[in-house]
């Protein structure tokens, strides 16, 4: 496995590759990332994982500085998983000058995560377009744990006619249900036990929908009140359409329940698809 830090070196390494799959990451890899790698492997002759903590997608006061950086351990895991190339650029390679051209996603960037993290999806879309231009993959894999990110990037590829197939990967969970995330490492032992409450509340809504309830806003506010009563600070719990994250009506069939809430200093997100057809 080659570990490459510069765009020039990357271009040379990939010059003769015809079928490249890219798994973009911010490092601190867990089993969820390895799942993305496994999904990519049979689809491409050359598997590239990028590791770059993207300052542009973090808001003021967010965890850019303390985001865990574990390059050596990440490379070990990627080598074991059969990755061919790790692209780990530094800030100078990705942002050699202030980034004045950016990608502005559609209205979807302002709802849910976007409403609480203004500019986040502009930062994500901009860096992913840059990574696409640097790596020039035929395929890219994104996890559904970041459901809104996946939809934003799927739309970006479609609307900007990028010749890249986007493949979504299912969320990987710990045995108790907690969605794997690099941010889980911020949780204290007590918070780790409590952290599954977010999953349980979303799953409770999923079951209520399966049983026929369609009073979406009641389900949402009950979950928010219940989480807050347990000591969470909930940003949102929302039932939305899978296709565009707009509010569903009683006839909508492909739904997703999404939630974001802070437990102590850690902000967790999760979601669950619900198919009613
Ligand atoms: O999902 C992530 O880890 C990041 O948002 C991504 C897609 C690598 C862009 O920085």
Short mmCIF file of N, CA, C and O and ligand atoms in Angstrom, two decimals, residues 24-26 52 54 57 124 127-128 142 146 149 153, ligand 1:
data_model
loop_
_atom_site.label_atom_id
_atom_site.label_comp_id
_atom_site.label_asym_id
_atom_site.label_seq_id
_atom_site.Cartn_x
_atom_site.Cartn_y
_atom_site.Cartn_z
N UNK A 24 -13.51 8.62 0.74
CA UNK A 24 -13.02 9.82 1.44
C UNK A 24 -13.31 9.71 2.94
O UNK A 24 -14.42 9.34 3.33
N UNK A 25 -12.33 10.02 3.76
CA UNK A 25 -12.51 9.96 5.22
C UNK A 25 -11.78 11.14 5.87
O UNK A 25 -10.95 11.80 5.23
N UNK A 26 -12.07 11.33 7.15
CA UNK A 26 -11.29 12.28 7.94
C UNK A 26 -10.40 11.51 8.92
O UNK A 26 -9.93 12.07 9.91
N UNK A 52 -8.24 13.31 5.41
CA UNK A 52 -8.00 14.76 5.49
C UNK A 52 -9.06 15.37 6.39
O UNK A 52 -10.26 15.24 6.12
N UNK A 54 -11.01 18.24 7.26
CA UNK A 54 -11.31 19.39 6.41
C UNK A 54 -11.81 20.59 7.21
O UNK A 54 -12.99 20.67 7.56
N UNK A 57 -15.33 22.45 6.69
CA UNK A 57 -16.65 21.97 7.06
C UNK A 57 -16.94 22.08 8.56
O UNK A 57 -17.99 21.65 9.01
N UNK A 124 -18.20 20.54 2.97
CA UNK A 124 -18.11 19.13 2.58
C UNK A 124 -18.09 19.02 1.05
O UNK A 124 -17.23 18.35 0.46
N UNK A 127 -14.75 20.28 -0.52
CA UNK A 127 -13.57 19.41 -0.38
C UNK A 127 -13.76 18.12 -1.17
O UNK A 127 -12.81 17.60 -1.76
N UNK A 128 -15.00 17.61 -1.21
CA UNK A 128 -15.20 16.35 -1.94
C UNK A 128 -15.01 16.58 -3.44
O UNK A 128 -14.39 15.76 -4.12
N UNK A 142 -19.90 6.51 0.17
CA UNK A 142 -20.22 7.34 1.34
C UNK A 142 -21.18 6.59 2.25
O UNK A 142 -22.10 5.91 1.78
N UNK A 146 -24.09 9.50 7.73
CA UNK A 146 -24.23 10.93 7.41
C UNK A 146 -25.20 11.02 6.24
O UNK A 146 -24.81 11.26 5.10
N UNK A 149 -25.40 14.26 4.18
CA UNK A 149 -24.17 14.40 3.40
C UNK A 149 -24.24 13.53 2.15
O UNK A 149 -23.89 13.96 1.05
N UNK A 153 -24.13 14.99 -1.68
CA UNK A 153 -23.07 14.62 -2.62
C UNK A 153 -23.64 13.88 -3.83
O UNK A 153 -23.17 14.06 -4.95
O1 LIG B 1 -17.77 11.99 6.11
C1 LIG B 1 -16.63 12.49 6.25
O2 LIG B 1 -15.74 11.92 6.88
C2 LIG B 1 -16.32 13.85 5.65
O3 LIG B 1 -17.43 14.69 5.71
C3 LIG B 1 -15.80 13.76 4.19
C4 LIG B 1 -16.83 13.17 3.24
C5 LIG B 1 -14.53 12.92 4.17
C6 LIG B 1 -15.44 15.16 3.68
O4 LIG B 1 -14.49 15.79 4.47
#
